[in-house]
Short mmCIF file of C-alpha atoms and ligand atoms in Angstrom, two decimals:
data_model
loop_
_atom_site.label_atom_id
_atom_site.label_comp_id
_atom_site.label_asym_id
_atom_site.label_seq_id
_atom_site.Cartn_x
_atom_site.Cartn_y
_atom_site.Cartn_z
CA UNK A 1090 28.68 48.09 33.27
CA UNK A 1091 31.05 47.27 30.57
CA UNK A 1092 34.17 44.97 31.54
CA UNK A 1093 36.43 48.09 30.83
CA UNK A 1094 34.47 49.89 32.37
CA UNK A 1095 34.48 47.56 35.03
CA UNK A 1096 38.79 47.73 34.60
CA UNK A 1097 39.05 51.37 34.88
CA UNK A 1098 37.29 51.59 38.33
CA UNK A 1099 39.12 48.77 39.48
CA UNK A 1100 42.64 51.00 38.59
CA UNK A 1101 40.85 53.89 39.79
CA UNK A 1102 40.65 52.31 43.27
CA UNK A 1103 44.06 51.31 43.46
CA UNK A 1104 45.17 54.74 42.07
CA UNK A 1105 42.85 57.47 43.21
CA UNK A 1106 44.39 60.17 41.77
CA UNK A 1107 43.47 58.41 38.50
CA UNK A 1108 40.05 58.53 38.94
CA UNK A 1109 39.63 62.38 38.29
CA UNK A 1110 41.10 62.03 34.58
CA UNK A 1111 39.39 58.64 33.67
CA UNK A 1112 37.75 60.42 30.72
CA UNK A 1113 40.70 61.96 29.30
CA UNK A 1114 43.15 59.75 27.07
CA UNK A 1115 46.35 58.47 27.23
CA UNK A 1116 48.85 60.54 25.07
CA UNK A 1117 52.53 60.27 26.17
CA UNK A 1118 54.72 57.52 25.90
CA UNK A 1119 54.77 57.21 29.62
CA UNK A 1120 51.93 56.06 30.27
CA UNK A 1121 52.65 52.63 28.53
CA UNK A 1122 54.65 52.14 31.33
CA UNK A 1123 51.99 53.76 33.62
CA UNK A 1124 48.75 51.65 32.73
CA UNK A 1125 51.62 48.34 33.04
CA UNK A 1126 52.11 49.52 37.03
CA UNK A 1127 48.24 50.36 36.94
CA UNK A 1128 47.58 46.39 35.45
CA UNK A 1129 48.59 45.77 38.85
CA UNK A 1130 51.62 44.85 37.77
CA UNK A 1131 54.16 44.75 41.13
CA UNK A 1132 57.90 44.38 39.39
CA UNK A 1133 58.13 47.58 37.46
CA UNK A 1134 61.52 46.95 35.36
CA UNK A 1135 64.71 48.08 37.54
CA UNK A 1136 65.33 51.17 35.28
CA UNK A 1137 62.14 52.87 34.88
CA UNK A 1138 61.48 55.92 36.73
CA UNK A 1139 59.23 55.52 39.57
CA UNK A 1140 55.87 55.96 38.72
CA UNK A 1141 55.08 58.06 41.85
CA UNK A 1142 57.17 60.78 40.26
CA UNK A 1143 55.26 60.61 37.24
CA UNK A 1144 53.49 63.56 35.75
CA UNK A 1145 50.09 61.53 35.90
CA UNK A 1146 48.37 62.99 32.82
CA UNK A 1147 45.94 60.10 31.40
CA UNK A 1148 43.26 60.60 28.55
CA UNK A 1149 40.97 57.57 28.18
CA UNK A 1150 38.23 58.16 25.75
CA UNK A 1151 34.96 55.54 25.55
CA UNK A 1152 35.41 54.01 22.05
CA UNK A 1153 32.31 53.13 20.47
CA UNK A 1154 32.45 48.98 20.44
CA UNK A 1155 29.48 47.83 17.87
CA UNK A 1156 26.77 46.70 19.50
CA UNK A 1157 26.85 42.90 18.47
CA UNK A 1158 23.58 41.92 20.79
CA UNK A 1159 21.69 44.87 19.18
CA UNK A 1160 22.97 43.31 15.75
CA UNK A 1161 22.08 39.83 16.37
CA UNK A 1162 18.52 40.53 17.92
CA UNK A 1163 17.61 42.74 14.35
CA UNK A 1164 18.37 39.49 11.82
CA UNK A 1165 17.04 37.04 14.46
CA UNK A 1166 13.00 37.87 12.67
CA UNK A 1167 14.84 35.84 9.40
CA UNK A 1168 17.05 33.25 11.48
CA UNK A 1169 15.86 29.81 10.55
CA UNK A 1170 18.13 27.04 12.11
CA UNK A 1171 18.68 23.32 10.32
CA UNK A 1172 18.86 20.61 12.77
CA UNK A 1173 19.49 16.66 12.17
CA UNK A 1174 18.93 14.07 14.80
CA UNK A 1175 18.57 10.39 15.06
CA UNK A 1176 15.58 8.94 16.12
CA UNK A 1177 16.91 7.18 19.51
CA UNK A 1178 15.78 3.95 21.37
CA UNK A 1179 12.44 4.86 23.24
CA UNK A 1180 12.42 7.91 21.67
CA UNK A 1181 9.34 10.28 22.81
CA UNK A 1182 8.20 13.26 20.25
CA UNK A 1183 9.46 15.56 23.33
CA UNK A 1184 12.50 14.34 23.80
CA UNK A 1185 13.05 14.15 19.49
CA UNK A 1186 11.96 17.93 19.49
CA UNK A 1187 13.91 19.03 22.37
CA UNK A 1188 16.84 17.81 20.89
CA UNK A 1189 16.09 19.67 17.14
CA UNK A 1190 15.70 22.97 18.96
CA UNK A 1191 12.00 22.97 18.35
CA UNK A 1192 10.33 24.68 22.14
CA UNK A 1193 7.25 24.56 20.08
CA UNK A 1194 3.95 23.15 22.28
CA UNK A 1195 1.35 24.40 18.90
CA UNK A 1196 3.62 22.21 16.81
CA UNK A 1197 3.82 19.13 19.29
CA UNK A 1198 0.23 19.22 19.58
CA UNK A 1199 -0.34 19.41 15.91
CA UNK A 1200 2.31 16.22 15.39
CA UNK A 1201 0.13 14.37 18.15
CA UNK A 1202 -3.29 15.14 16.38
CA UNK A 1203 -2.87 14.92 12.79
CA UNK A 1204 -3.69 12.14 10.90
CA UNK A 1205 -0.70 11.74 8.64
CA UNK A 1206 1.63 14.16 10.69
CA UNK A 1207 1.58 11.10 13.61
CA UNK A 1208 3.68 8.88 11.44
CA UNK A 1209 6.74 10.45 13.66
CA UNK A 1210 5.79 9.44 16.67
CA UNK A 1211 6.61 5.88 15.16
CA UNK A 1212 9.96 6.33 13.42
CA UNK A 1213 12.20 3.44 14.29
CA UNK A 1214 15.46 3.95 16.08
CA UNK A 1215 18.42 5.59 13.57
CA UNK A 1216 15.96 7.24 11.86
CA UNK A 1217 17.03 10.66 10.58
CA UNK A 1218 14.68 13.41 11.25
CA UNK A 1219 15.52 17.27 9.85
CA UNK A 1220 13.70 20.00 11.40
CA UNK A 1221 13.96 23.85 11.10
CA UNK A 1222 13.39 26.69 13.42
CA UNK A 1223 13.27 29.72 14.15
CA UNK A 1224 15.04 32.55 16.54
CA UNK A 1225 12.24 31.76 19.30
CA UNK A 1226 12.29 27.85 18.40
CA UNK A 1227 8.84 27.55 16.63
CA UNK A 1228 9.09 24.68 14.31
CA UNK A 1229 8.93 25.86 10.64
CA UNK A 1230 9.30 22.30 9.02
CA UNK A 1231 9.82 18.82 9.98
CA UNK A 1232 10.75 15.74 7.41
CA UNK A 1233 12.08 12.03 7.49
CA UNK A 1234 11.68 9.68 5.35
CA UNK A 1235 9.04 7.06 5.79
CA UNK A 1236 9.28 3.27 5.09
CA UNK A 1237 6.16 1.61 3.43
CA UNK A 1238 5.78 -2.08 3.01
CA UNK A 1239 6.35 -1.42 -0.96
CA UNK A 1240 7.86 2.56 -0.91
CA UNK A 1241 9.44 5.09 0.64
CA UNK A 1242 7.72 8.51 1.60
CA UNK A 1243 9.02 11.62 2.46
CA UNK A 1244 6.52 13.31 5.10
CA UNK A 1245 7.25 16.95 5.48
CA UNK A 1246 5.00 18.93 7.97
CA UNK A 1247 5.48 22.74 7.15
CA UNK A 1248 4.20 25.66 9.03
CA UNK A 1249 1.76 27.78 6.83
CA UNK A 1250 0.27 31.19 6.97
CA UNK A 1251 -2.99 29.82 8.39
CA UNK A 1252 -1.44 26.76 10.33
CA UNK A 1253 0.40 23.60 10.40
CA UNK A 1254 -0.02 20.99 7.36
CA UNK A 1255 1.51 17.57 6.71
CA UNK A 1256 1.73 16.12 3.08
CA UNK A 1257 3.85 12.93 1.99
CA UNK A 1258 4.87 12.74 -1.47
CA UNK A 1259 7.15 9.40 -2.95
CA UNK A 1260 10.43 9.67 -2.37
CA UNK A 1261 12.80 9.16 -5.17
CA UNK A 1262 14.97 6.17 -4.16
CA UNK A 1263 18.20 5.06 -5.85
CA UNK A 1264 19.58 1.32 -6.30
CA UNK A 1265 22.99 0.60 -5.84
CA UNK A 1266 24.74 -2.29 -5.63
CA UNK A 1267 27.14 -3.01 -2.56
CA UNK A 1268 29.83 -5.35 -2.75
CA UNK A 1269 31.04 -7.35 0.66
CA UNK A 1270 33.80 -9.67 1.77
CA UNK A 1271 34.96 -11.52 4.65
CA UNK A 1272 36.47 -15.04 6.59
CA UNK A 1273 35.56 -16.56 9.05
CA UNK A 1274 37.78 -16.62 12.22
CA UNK A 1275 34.74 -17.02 14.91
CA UNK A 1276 31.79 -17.15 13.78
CA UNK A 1277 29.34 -16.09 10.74
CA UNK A 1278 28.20 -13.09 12.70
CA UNK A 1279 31.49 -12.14 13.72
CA UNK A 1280 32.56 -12.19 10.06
CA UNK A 1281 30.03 -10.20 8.59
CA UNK A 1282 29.97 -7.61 11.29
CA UNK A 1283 33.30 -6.54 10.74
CA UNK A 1284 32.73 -7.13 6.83
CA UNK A 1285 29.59 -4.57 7.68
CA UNK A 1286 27.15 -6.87 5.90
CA UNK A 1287 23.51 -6.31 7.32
CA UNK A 1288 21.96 -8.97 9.01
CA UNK A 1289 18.81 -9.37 6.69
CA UNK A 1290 21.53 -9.59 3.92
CA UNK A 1291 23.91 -12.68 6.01
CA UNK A 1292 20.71 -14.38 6.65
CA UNK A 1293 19.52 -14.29 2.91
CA UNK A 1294 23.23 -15.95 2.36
CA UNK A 1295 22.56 -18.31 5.31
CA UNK A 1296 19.62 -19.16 3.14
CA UNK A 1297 20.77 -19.38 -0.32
CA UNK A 1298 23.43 -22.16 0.56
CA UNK A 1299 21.28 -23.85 3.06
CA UNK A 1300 20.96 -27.13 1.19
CA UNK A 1301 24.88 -27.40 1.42
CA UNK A 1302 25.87 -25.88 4.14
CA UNK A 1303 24.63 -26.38 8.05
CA UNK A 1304 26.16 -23.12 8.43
CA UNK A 1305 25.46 -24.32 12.78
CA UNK A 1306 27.88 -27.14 12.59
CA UNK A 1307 29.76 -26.99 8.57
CA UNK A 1308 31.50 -23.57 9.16
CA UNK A 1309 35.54 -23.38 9.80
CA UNK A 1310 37.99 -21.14 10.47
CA UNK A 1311 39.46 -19.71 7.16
CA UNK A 1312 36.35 -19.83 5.56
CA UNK A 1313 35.68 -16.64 3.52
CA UNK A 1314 32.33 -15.24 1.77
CA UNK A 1315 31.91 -12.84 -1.22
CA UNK A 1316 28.49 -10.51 -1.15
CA UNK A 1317 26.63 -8.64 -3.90
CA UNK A 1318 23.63 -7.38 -3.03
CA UNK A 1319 21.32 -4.24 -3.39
CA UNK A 1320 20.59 -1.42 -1.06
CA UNK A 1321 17.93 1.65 -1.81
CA UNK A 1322 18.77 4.78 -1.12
CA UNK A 1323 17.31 8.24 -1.04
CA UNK A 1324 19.04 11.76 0.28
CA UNK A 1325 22.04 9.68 0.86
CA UNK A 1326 20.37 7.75 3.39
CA UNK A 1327 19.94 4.01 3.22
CA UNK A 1328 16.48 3.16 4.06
CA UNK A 1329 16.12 -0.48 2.80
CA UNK A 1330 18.47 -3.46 2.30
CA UNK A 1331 17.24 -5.48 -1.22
CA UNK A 1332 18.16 -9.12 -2.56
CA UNK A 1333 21.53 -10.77 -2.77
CA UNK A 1334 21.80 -10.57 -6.23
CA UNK A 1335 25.28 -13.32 -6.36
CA UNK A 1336 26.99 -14.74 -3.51
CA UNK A 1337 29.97 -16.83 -3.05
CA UNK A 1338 30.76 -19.32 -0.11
CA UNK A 1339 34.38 -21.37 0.26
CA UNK A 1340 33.43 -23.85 2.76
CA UNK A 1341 36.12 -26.50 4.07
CA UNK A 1342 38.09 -25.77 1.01
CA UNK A 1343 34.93 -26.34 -1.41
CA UNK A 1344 33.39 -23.36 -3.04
CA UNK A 1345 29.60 -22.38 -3.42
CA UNK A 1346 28.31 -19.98 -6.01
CA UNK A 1347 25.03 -18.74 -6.49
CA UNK A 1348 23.69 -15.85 -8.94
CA UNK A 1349 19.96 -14.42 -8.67
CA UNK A 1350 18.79 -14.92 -11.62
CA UNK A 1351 14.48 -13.44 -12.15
CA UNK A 1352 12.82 -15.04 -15.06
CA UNK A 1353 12.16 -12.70 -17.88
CA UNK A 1354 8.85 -11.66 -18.11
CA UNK A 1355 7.57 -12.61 -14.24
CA UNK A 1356 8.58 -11.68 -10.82
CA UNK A 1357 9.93 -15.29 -10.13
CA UNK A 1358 13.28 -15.71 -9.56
CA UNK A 1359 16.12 -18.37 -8.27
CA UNK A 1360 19.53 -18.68 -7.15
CA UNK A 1361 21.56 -20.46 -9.32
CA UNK A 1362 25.28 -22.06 -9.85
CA UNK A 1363 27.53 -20.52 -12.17
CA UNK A 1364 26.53 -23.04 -14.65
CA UNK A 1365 22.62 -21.86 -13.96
CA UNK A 1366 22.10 -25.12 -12.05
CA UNK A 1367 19.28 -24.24 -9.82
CA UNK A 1368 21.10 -24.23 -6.51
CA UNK A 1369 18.05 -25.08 -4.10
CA UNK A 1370 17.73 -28.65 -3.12
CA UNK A 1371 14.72 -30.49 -1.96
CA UNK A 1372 15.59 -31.07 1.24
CA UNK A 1373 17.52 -28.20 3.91
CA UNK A 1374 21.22 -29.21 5.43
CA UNK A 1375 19.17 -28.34 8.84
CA UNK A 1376 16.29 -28.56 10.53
CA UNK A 1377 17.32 -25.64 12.97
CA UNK A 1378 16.78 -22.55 12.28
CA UNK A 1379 20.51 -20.48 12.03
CA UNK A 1380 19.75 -17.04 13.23
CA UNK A 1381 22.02 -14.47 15.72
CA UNK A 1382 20.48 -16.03 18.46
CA UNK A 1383 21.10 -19.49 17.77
CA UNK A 1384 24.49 -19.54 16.12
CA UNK A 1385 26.04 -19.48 19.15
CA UNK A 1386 25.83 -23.08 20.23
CA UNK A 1387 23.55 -25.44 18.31
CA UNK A 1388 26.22 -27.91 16.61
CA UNK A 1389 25.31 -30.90 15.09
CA UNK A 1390 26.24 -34.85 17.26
CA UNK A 1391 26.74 -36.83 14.25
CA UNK A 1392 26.09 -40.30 14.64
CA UNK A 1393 29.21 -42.55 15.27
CA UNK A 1394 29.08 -44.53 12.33
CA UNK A 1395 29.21 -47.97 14.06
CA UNK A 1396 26.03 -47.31 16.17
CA UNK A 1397 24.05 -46.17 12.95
CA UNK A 1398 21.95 -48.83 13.04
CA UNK A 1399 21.01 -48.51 16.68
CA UNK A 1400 20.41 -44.61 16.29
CA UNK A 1401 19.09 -44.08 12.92
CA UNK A 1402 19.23 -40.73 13.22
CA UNK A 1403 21.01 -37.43 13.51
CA UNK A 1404 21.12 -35.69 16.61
CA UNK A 1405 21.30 -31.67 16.85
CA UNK A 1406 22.65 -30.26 20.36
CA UNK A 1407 20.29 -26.80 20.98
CA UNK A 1408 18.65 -25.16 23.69
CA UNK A 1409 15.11 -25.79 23.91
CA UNK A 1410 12.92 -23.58 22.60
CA UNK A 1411 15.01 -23.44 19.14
CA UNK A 1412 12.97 -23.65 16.56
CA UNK A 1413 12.63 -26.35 13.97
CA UNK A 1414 12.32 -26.49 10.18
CA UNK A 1415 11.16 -28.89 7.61
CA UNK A 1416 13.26 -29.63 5.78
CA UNK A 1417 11.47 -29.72 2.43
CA UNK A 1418 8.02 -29.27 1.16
CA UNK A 1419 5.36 -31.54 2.55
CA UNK A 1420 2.73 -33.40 3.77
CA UNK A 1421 2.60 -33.32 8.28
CA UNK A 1422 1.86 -36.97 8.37
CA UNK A 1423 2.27 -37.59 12.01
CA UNK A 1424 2.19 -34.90 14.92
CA UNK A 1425 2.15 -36.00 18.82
CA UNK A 1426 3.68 -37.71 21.33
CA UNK A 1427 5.12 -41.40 20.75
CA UNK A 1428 6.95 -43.59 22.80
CA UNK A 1429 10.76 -42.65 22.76
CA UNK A 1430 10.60 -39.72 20.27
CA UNK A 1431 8.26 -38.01 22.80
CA UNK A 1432 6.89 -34.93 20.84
CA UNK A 1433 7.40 -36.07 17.36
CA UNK A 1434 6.76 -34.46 13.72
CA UNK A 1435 6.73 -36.71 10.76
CA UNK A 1436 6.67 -34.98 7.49
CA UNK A 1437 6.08 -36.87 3.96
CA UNK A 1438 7.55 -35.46 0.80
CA UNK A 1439 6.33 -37.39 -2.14
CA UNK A 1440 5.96 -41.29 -2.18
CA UNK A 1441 9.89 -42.04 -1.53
CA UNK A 1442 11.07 -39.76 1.10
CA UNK A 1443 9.96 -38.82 4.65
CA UNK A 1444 11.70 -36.93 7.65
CA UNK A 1445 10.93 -36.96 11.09
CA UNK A 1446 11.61 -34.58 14.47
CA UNK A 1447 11.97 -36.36 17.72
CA UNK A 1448 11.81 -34.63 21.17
CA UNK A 1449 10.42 -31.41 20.91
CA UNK A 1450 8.75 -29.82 23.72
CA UNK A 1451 5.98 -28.04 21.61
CA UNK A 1452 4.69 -29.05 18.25
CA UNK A 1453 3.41 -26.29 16.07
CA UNK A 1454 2.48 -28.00 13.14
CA UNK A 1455 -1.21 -30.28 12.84
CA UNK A 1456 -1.44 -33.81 11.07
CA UNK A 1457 -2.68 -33.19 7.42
CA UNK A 1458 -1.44 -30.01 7.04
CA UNK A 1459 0.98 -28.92 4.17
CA UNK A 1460 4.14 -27.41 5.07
CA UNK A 1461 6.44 -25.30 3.02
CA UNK A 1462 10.36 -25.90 2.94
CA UNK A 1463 11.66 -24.15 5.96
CA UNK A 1464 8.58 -23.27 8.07
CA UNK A 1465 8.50 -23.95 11.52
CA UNK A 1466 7.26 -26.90 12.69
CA UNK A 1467 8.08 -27.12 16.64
CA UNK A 1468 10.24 -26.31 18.96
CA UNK A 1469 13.72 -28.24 19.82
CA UNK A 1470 13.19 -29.84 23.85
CA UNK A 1471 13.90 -33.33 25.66
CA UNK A 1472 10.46 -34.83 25.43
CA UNK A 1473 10.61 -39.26 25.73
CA UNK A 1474 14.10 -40.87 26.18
CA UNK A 1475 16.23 -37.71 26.08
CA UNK A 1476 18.92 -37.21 28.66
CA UNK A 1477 19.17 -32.87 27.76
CA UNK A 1478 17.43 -30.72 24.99
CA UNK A 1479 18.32 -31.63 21.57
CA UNK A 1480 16.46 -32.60 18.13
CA UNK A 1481 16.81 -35.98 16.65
CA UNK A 1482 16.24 -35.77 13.13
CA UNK A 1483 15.66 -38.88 11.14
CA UNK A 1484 15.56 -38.89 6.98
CA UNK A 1485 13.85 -41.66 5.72
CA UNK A 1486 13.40 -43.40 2.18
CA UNK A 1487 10.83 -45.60 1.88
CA UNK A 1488 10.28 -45.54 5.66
CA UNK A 1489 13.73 -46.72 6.45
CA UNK A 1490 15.84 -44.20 8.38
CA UNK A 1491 19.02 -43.40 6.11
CA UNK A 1492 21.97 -41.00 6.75
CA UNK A 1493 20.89 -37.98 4.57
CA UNK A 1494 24.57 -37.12 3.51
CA UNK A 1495 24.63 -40.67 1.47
CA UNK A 1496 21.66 -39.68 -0.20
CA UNK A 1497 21.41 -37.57 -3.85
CA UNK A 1498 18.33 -35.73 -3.65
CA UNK A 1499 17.41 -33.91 -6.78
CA UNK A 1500 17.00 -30.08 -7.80
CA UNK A 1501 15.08 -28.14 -8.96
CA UNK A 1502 15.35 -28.17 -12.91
CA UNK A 1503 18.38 -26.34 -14.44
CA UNK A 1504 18.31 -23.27 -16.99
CA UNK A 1505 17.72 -23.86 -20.31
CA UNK A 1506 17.80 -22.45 -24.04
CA UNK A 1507 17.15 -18.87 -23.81
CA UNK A 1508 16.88 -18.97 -20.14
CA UNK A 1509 20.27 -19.95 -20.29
CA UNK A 1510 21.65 -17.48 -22.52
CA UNK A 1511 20.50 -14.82 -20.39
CA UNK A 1512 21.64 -16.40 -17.48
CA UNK A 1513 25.34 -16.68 -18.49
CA UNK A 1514 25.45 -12.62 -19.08
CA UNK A 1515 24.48 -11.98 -15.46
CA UNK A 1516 26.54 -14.57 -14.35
CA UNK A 1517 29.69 -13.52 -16.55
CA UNK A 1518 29.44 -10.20 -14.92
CA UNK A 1519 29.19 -11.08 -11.40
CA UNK A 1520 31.77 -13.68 -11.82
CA UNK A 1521 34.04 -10.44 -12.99
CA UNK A 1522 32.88 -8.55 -9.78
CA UNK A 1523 33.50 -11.54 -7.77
CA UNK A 1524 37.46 -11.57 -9.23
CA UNK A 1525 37.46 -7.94 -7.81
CA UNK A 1526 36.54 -8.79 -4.60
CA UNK A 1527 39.10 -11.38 -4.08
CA UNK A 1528 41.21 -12.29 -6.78
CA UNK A 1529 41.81 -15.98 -5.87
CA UNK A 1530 38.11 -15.92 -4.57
CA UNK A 1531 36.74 -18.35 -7.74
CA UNK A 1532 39.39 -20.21 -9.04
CA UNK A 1533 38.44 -23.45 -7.68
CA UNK A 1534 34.76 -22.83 -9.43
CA UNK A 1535 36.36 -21.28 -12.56
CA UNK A 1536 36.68 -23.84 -15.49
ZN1 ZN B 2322 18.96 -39.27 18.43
#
């Protein structure tokens, strides 16, 4: 039963004597009035005549309303539906389907069984996944893109005449260049959050200024950071973050620079000042490794400078368990427990200069071994005369334990000749990006 229908015996109920002439129509200018009073409507206006009195002469013809279900149902055989969703946090196929529209169990069990089409039951979380469908749900295709160690895929499984099939071809991905800025006012983190820098791109600057700044301990409020680095795209999608390709640091008022530069010809590469002074020291500002985690409350105890010769050392406040670094290249000369130090790790870099790690409560690296600038050589704890978890880090020169600060270590070698040349055309460029990203940014490094 239609709703008017539905209307008309409702007024037909109230009104018996309308019922007889339902199928006629309405004609005279009464019965405006008429169907108001037949609405239900109680307060007839003052004036009118009463309706009892009324010549009761109504003509209601069925009007033909298109039939929009009939309408719908005869394109729904063509109806194909384009869904996006995100891959979500423990994310099962079901769940991904359910929410694309698919109701598809032939499809489901094709993604679980094929070889290549299985890929999407491992998509990482924010993944975007496009799927379309049919009037009945039945998958018709499925794509996303798919991260390789070296590429990006796009893996498209496509309902055919005789079945399902899955192919991936390469995906063609586009390099752009993102520029980033921020300060300081909490923490690193906090600053490149809100400056929307990704994390693998604020830990690549954590790492290019790592020999001068102990970005755990050096950091203060006002410092500011410029970012240029490269992102891949494809389908307007951002599926990988690459290199910081220049970077600029003002630190307590001092200012950092540092330019990617690759060497022609090879895959090698460096950061370098503004000058194309390599900008990689010898030695790390830290033994600790600076990550999310760990930003939050390792700080370095300097020494007091009147009990330096007592101490001989530098101590680093951290929760245990935090790893440790060595500093620079090197030679594990010494790797267990002795006296006071407790767990120790003594590393020798060349003839002159040693460093050692007192404390730890694991050691992770084996006596003999070489160890690369940076890798991880134990774990920070309160092993021998320790009253609470921290790392006592000693640098030594010729054996003698010396506060690193006071010492010039050396770089790597500079740019030079044609090296150079080329250097100082990437470098004049980002230098002019860098003045767009904060006009006052460079002046202390500009000459
Ligand atoms: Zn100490």
């Amino acid at each position: 039963m239609s709703l008017r229908t539905k209307l008309l015996e409702a007024v037909a109920a109230r009104w018996p004597a309308l019922r007889a002439s339902r199928k006629t129509r309405v004609f005279s200018g009464m019965a405006a009035g008429l169907s108001l009073v037949a609405f239900g409507a109680a307060g007839v206006a003052p004036m009118a005549p009463d309706a009892s009195d009324l010549p009761v002469t109504l003509v209601v013809e069925e009007l033909a309303l298109p039939d929009l279900a009939a309408q719908i149902d005869s394109l729904r055989p063509n109806a194909r539906y384009v869904a996006e969703e995100r891959v979500r946090p423990g994310d099962s196929l079901a769940a991904l389907l359910d929410r694309l529209g698919v109701r598809d169990a032939e499809a489901a069990g094709f993604i679980r069984n094929d070889a290549a089409a299985r890929a999407l039951l491992n998509l990482r979380p924010g993944r975007r996944v496009q799927a379309t469908v049919d009037a009945e749900g039945r998958l018709l295709s499925v794509s996303t893109l798919l991260e390789g160690k070296d590429d990006v895929k796009r893996l498209t499984i496509e309902r055919l005449a005789e079945g399902f099939a899955a192919r991936e071809l390469p995906a063609a991905i586009d390099t752009r260049m993102e520029m980033r800025s921020g300060e300081i006012r909490s923490s690193l983190f906090a600053a490149t959050d809100a400056a929307q820098v990704p994390d693998a791109v604020a830990m690549q600057l954590v790492d290019i200024f790592s020999s001068e700044i102990d970005f755990a301990s050096d950091l203060r409020k006002g410092d500011r950071f410029q970012i240029v680095y490269e992102t891949q795209w494809q389908d307007g999608e951002a599926v990988r973050t690459g290199r910081v390709l220049a970077a600029a640091f003002q630190n307590a008022g001092k200012t950092y620079e540092a330019i990617w530069f690759g060497k022609p010809g090879s895959s090698e590469g460096g950061y370098y000042d503004l000058d194309g002074s390599a900008l990689k020291k010898a030695f790390l500002k830290s033994p600790l490794e600076f990550s999310r985690v760990t930003s939050g409350f390792a700080m370095r105890v300097h020494p007091i400078s009147g009990q330096w010769k007592q101490h001989k050392g530098i101590d680093f406040a951290a929760a245990t368990g935090t790893p440790i670094r060595s500093t620079a290249d090197g030679v594990v000369d010494f790797a267990g427990s002795q006296g006071g130090y407790g767990n120790v790790v003594v590393v020798r870099h060349g003839p002159v200069y040693s460093t050692a790690y007192a404390h730890m409560s694991r050691i992770s690296a084996r006596r003999g071994e070489k160890v690369a600038q940076g890798q991880v050589i134990g774990f920070v704890g309160t092993s021998g005369w320790s009253t609470g978890p921290h790392l006592h880090y000693e640098f030594r020169v010729n054996n003698d334990a010396r506060d690193p600060n006071a010492i010039v270590v050396p770089h790597a070698p500079a740019l030079a000749g044609a090296e150079l040349h080329q250097f100082r055309t990437v470098a004049g460029d980002m230098r002019h990006r860098f003045t767009l990203l904060s006009p006052n940014a460079l002046q202390v490094a500009s000459r």
